[in-house]
Amino acid sequence: MLVWTRRGRAVVLAVFGIVVAVVFVAPIATVVAAALAGHWTGPLPSDLGFANFDRALSGEAAASLSVSLQTALLAGLFSLILGTWAALASAAEPAWLRRVTDAVFHLPVAVPSVAIGLGVLITFNERPLLLGGTKWIVILAHTVLVLAYAFSGVSAALDRLDPGYRQAAESLGAGPVRVLLRITLPLLLPALGAAAGLAIALSMGELGATIMVYPATWKTLPVTIFATTDRGAVFDAAASTTLLVLVTLIALVILGRLKGRAALR
């Protein structure tokens, strides 16, 4: 917006396009090409086909994709419930307490995810909170990591919410529960959908904390991709990665449509 000439704008757009192509498009295109490749000894892949996807949709990779979906949906649900509750509770508190709550909920974002995984593993690996070796320790770790995004999304929407709706309902005799269920939450539906989508997308791709806590019976797809790459099966890993991206995009599209319908209502 600070470039006034047509030629200057064209140069800026060209540079921006090159940066986007190199940083974003090229890596994803390379992964997709590797997923379709049978061999890649020259500048371009050869023996293109879907054999890698056939292996990615069967056996351990398919089971890991199912695990990732279940983990992301449960972590997204739990983080949305907890984040919404915390945002609603802190909205009525003094400003200093809101700042403290905001800092506490964003603490997992400020530290490496490996540290969160190790903390969860140590904390919940002894009775009476023994979750080690179960799927719930993975779901808990993901919930902790994505909770900040659900909380911040709902908090931002609450700040933009017109208090006149709540005040009008209260003036007509509606109690706190009725105001919450009939006024506040319906108005927050678009923000809730966006928060859920972000939480699910982040959970689908999470690796750092997961690799610290996962049991052999609950291996997410990013962990399987990491292990497959470590074995040297790069094409199989690329196929699994492509499927992970596609499934995540499909989930986001579905949530986006639901969010759009909620906004229209």
mmCIF file of C-alpha atoms in Angstrom, residues 51-229:
data_model
loop_
_atom_site.group_PDB
_atom_site.id
_atom_site.type_symbol
_atom_site.label_atom_id
_atom_site.label_comp_id
_atom_site.label_asym_id
_atom_site.label_seq_id
_atom_site.Cartn_x
_atom_site.Cartn_y
_atom_site.Cartn_z
ATOM 1 C CA ALA A 51 1.126 -47.507 -5.026
ATOM 2 C CA ASN A 52 2.418 -45.364 -2.156
ATOM 3 C CA PHE A 53 -1.112 -44.292 -1.310
ATOM 4 C CA ASP A 54 -2.275 -47.906 -1.331
ATOM 5 C CA ARG A 55 0.274 -48.673 1.382
ATOM 6 C CA ALA A 56 -0.607 -45.479 3.257
ATOM 7 C CA LEU A 57 -4.280 -46.497 3.338
ATOM 8 C CA SER A 58 -3.575 -49.916 4.791
ATOM 9 C CA GLY A 59 -1.788 -51.369 7.770
ATOM 10 C CA GLU A 60 -0.046 -49.203 10.329
ATOM 11 C CA ALA A 61 -0.431 -45.919 8.435
ATOM 12 C CA ALA A 62 -4.216 -46.293 8.108
ATOM 13 C CA ALA A 63 -4.531 -47.153 11.802
ATOM 14 C CA SER A 64 -2.404 -44.126 12.679
ATOM 15 C CA LEU A 65 -4.622 -41.860 10.558
ATOM 16 C CA SER A 66 -7.661 -43.097 12.491
ATOM 17 C CA VAL A 67 -5.824 -42.485 15.771
ATOM 18 C CA SER A 68 -4.910 -38.946 14.696
ATOM 19 C CA LEU A 69 -8.517 -38.165 13.782
ATOM 20 C CA GLN A 70 -9.855 -39.493 17.072
ATOM 21 C CA THR A 71 -7.191 -37.672 19.057
ATOM 22 C CA ALA A 72 -7.753 -34.379 17.229
ATOM 23 C CA LEU A 73 -11.535 -34.517 17.608
ATOM 24 C CA LEU A 74 -11.394 -35.361 21.316
ATOM 25 C CA ALA A 75 -8.626 -32.839 22.050
ATOM 26 C CA GLY A 76 -10.493 -30.195 20.059
ATOM 27 C CA LEU A 77 -13.723 -30.920 21.961
ATOM 28 C CA PHE A 78 -12.082 -30.870 25.384
ATOM 29 C CA SER A 79 -10.072 -27.735 24.650
ATOM 30 C CA LEU A 80 -13.172 -25.989 23.294
ATOM 31 C CA ILE A 81 -15.193 -26.817 26.414
ATOM 32 C CA LEU A 82 -12.430 -25.810 28.823
ATOM 33 C CA GLY A 83 -11.367 -22.765 26.804
ATOM 34 C CA THR A 84 -14.935 -21.486 26.474
ATOM 35 C CA TRP A 85 -15.611 -22.013 30.177
ATOM 36 C CA ALA A 86 -12.401 -20.188 31.127
ATOM 37 C CA ALA A 87 -13.081 -17.325 28.710
ATOM 38 C CA LEU A 88 -16.622 -16.859 30.001
ATOM 39 C CA ALA A 89 -15.460 -17.024 33.623
ATOM 40 C CA SER A 90 -12.621 -14.556 33.177
ATOM 41 C CA ALA A 91 -14.711 -12.087 31.165
ATOM 42 C CA ALA A 92 -16.544 -10.986 34.307
ATOM 43 C CA GLU A 93 -13.407 -10.674 36.434
ATOM 44 C CA PRO A 94 -11.137 -7.649 37.052
ATOM 45 C CA ALA A 95 -8.590 -6.751 34.409
ATOM 46 C CA TRP A 96 -5.594 -7.952 36.446
ATOM 47 C CA LEU A 97 -7.145 -11.390 36.952
ATOM 48 C CA ARG A 98 -7.927 -11.607 33.250
ATOM 49 C CA ARG A 99 -4.293 -10.905 32.443
ATOM 50 C CA VAL A 100 -3.175 -13.633 34.841
ATOM 51 C CA THR A 101 -5.640 -16.112 33.332
ATOM 52 C CA ASP A 102 -4.508 -15.209 29.830
ATOM 53 C CA ALA A 103 -0.853 -15.748 30.775
ATOM 54 C CA VAL A 104 -1.580 -19.121 32.392
ATOM 55 C CA PHE A 105 -3.532 -20.436 29.414
ATOM 56 C CA HIS A 106 -0.884 -19.260 26.947
ATOM 57 C CA LEU A 107 2.008 -20.736 28.912
ATOM 58 C CA PRO A 108 2.038 -24.018 26.886
ATOM 59 C CA VAL A 109 2.544 -21.970 23.709
ATOM 60 C CA ALA A 110 5.563 -20.199 25.191
ATOM 61 C CA VAL A 111 7.533 -23.385 25.926
ATOM 62 C CA PRO A 112 8.662 -26.181 23.562
ATOM 63 C CA SER A 113 6.062 -28.875 23.001
ATOM 64 C CA VAL A 114 8.635 -31.494 24.065
ATOM 65 C CA ALA A 115 8.665 -29.884 27.508
ATOM 66 C CA ILE A 116 4.878 -30.155 27.684
ATOM 67 C CA GLY A 117 5.073 -33.803 26.689
ATOM 68 C CA LEU A 118 7.705 -34.579 29.314
ATOM 69 C CA GLY A 119 5.731 -32.712 31.980
ATOM 70 C CA VAL A 120 2.551 -34.619 31.155
ATOM 71 C CA LEU A 121 4.444 -37.912 31.123
ATOM 72 C CA ILE A 122 5.997 -37.343 34.553
ATOM 73 C CA THR A 123 2.835 -35.918 36.126
ATOM 74 C CA PHE A 124 0.420 -38.572 34.908
ATOM 75 C CA ASN A 125 2.647 -41.650 35.147
ATOM 76 C CA GLU A 126 1.984 -42.370 38.835
ATOM 77 C CA ARG A 127 -1.132 -43.198 40.805
ATOM 78 C CA PRO A 128 -3.708 -41.850 41.418
ATOM 79 C CA LEU A 129 -3.418 -40.083 38.029
ATOM 80 C CA LEU A 130 -1.979 -43.000 36.078
ATOM 81 C CA LEU A 131 -2.515 -42.329 32.375
ATOM 82 C CA GLY A 132 0.840 -43.548 31.047
ATOM 83 C CA GLY A 133 0.505 -46.306 28.479
ATOM 84 C CA THR A 134 -3.054 -45.287 27.556
ATOM 85 C CA LYS A 135 -4.501 -43.187 24.762
ATOM 86 C CA TRP A 136 -5.687 -40.613 27.272
ATOM 87 C CA ILE A 137 -2.203 -39.308 27.987
ATOM 88 C CA VAL A 138 -1.826 -38.461 24.275
ATOM 89 C CA ILE A 139 -5.238 -36.792 24.200
ATOM 90 C CA LEU A 140 -4.381 -34.871 27.369
ATOM 91 C CA ALA A 141 -1.079 -33.636 25.921
ATOM 92 C CA HIS A 142 -2.827 -32.455 22.745
ATOM 93 C CA THR A 143 -5.551 -30.757 24.785
ATOM 94 C CA VAL A 144 -2.983 -28.839 26.816
ATOM 95 C CA LEU A 145 -1.205 -27.705 23.646
ATOM 96 C CA VAL A 146 -4.287 -26.487 21.759
ATOM 97 C CA LEU A 147 -6.178 -25.112 24.765
ATOM 98 C CA ALA A 148 -4.550 -21.701 24.450
ATOM 99 C CA TYR A 149 -5.889 -21.233 20.909
ATOM 100 C CA ALA A 150 -9.444 -22.161 21.895
ATOM 101 C CA PHE A 151 -9.285 -19.841 24.904
ATOM 102 C CA SER A 152 -7.862 -16.888 22.960
ATOM 103 C CA GLY A 153 -10.356 -17.304 20.102
ATOM 104 C CA VAL A 154 -13.380 -17.302 22.397
ATOM 105 C CA SER A 155 -11.944 -14.490 24.557
ATOM 106 C CA ALA A 156 -11.450 -12.280 21.506
ATOM 107 C CA ALA A 157 -15.027 -12.950 20.373
ATOM 108 C CA LEU A 158 -16.354 -12.124 23.845
ATOM 109 C CA ASP A 159 -14.523 -8.796 23.784
ATOM 110 C CA ARG A 160 -16.251 -7.925 20.505
ATOM 111 C CA LEU A 161 -19.683 -9.067 21.696
ATOM 112 C CA ASP A 162 -22.188 -6.267 22.150
ATOM 113 C CA PRO A 163 -23.248 -6.273 25.845
ATOM 114 C CA GLY A 164 -26.579 -4.807 24.801
ATOM 115 C CA TYR A 165 -27.931 -8.253 23.897
ATOM 116 C CA ARG A 166 -27.205 -9.624 27.364
ATOM 117 C CA GLN A 167 -28.524 -6.505 29.083
ATOM 118 C CA ALA A 168 -31.750 -6.585 27.069
ATOM 119 C CA ALA A 169 -32.316 -10.248 27.965
ATOM 120 C CA GLU A 170 -31.626 -9.586 31.639
ATOM 121 C CA SER A 171 -34.018 -6.622 31.639
ATOM 122 C CA LEU A 172 -36.744 -8.963 30.361
ATOM 123 C CA GLY A 173 -36.203 -11.306 33.305
ATOM 124 C CA ALA A 174 -33.855 -13.912 31.803
ATOM 125 C CA GLY A 175 -31.552 -15.569 34.320
ATOM 126 C CA PRO A 176 -27.810 -16.143 33.867
ATOM 127 C CA VAL A 177 -28.213 -19.690 32.517
ATOM 128 C CA ARG A 178 -30.886 -18.652 30.021
ATOM 129 C CA VAL A 179 -28.783 -15.700 28.864
ATOM 130 C CA LEU A 180 -25.799 -17.999 28.401
ATOM 131 C CA LEU A 181 -27.706 -20.665 26.454
ATOM 132 C CA ARG A 182 -29.999 -18.445 24.391
ATOM 133 C CA ILE A 183 -27.886 -15.318 23.830
ATOM 134 C CA THR A 184 -24.168 -15.647 24.503
ATOM 135 C CA LEU A 185 -23.368 -19.090 23.129
ATOM 136 C CA PRO A 186 -25.401 -18.690 19.900
ATOM 137 C CA LEU A 187 -23.606 -15.407 19.218
ATOM 138 C CA LEU A 188 -20.283 -17.133 19.843
ATOM 139 C CA LEU A 189 -20.948 -20.024 17.446
ATOM 140 C CA PRO A 190 -18.760 -18.655 14.614
ATOM 141 C CA ALA A 191 -15.874 -18.121 17.038
ATOM 142 C CA LEU A 192 -16.408 -21.565 18.548
ATOM 143 C CA GLY A 193 -16.266 -23.120 15.082
ATOM 144 C CA ALA A 194 -13.063 -21.259 14.239
ATOM 145 C CA ALA A 195 -11.465 -22.248 17.551
ATOM 146 C CA ALA A 196 -12.437 -25.890 17.058
ATOM 147 C CA GLY A 197 -11.016 -25.911 13.525
ATOM 148 C CA LEU A 198 -7.704 -24.438 14.638
ATOM 149 C CA ALA A 199 -7.448 -26.871 17.561
ATOM 150 C CA ILE A 200 -8.133 -29.883 15.331
ATOM 151 C CA ALA A 201 -5.656 -28.740 12.671
ATOM 152 C CA LEU A 202 -2.899 -28.202 15.232
ATOM 153 C CA SER A 203 -3.604 -31.523 16.905
ATOM 154 C CA MET A 204 -3.505 -33.411 13.605
ATOM 155 C CA GLY A 205 0.056 -32.265 12.949
ATOM 156 C CA GLU A 206 1.450 -32.366 16.505
ATOM 157 C CA LEU A 207 4.651 -34.394 16.958
ATOM 158 C CA GLY A 208 6.934 -32.958 19.648
ATOM 159 C CA ALA A 209 4.835 -33.749 22.714
ATOM 160 C CA THR A 210 3.256 -36.852 21.182
ATOM 161 C CA ILE A 211 6.547 -38.607 20.633
ATOM 162 C CA MET A 212 7.265 -38.231 24.368
ATOM 163 C CA VAL A 213 4.037 -39.813 25.634
ATOM 164 C CA TYR A 214 2.476 -42.100 23.025
ATOM 165 C CA PRO A 215 2.033 -45.813 23.772
ATOM 166 C CA ALA A 216 2.558 -48.452 21.085
ATOM 167 C CA THR A 217 -1.209 -48.964 20.863
ATOM 168 C CA TRP A 218 -1.983 -45.286 20.164
ATOM 169 C CA LYS A 219 0.436 -44.003 17.534
ATOM 170 C CA THR A 220 -0.633 -40.879 15.669
ATOM 171 C CA LEU A 221 0.104 -40.382 11.990
ATOM 172 C CA PRO A 222 2.879 -37.758 12.488
ATOM 173 C CA VAL A 223 4.729 -40.278 14.683
ATOM 174 C CA THR A 224 4.314 -42.953 12.005
ATOM 175 C CA ILE A 225 5.529 -40.522 9.328
ATOM 176 C CA PHE A 226 8.578 -39.705 11.431
ATOM 177 C CA ALA A 227 9.365 -43.410 11.930
ATOM 178 C CA THR A 228 8.799 -44.179 8.241
ATOM 179 C CA THR A 229 11.149 -41.383 7.178
#
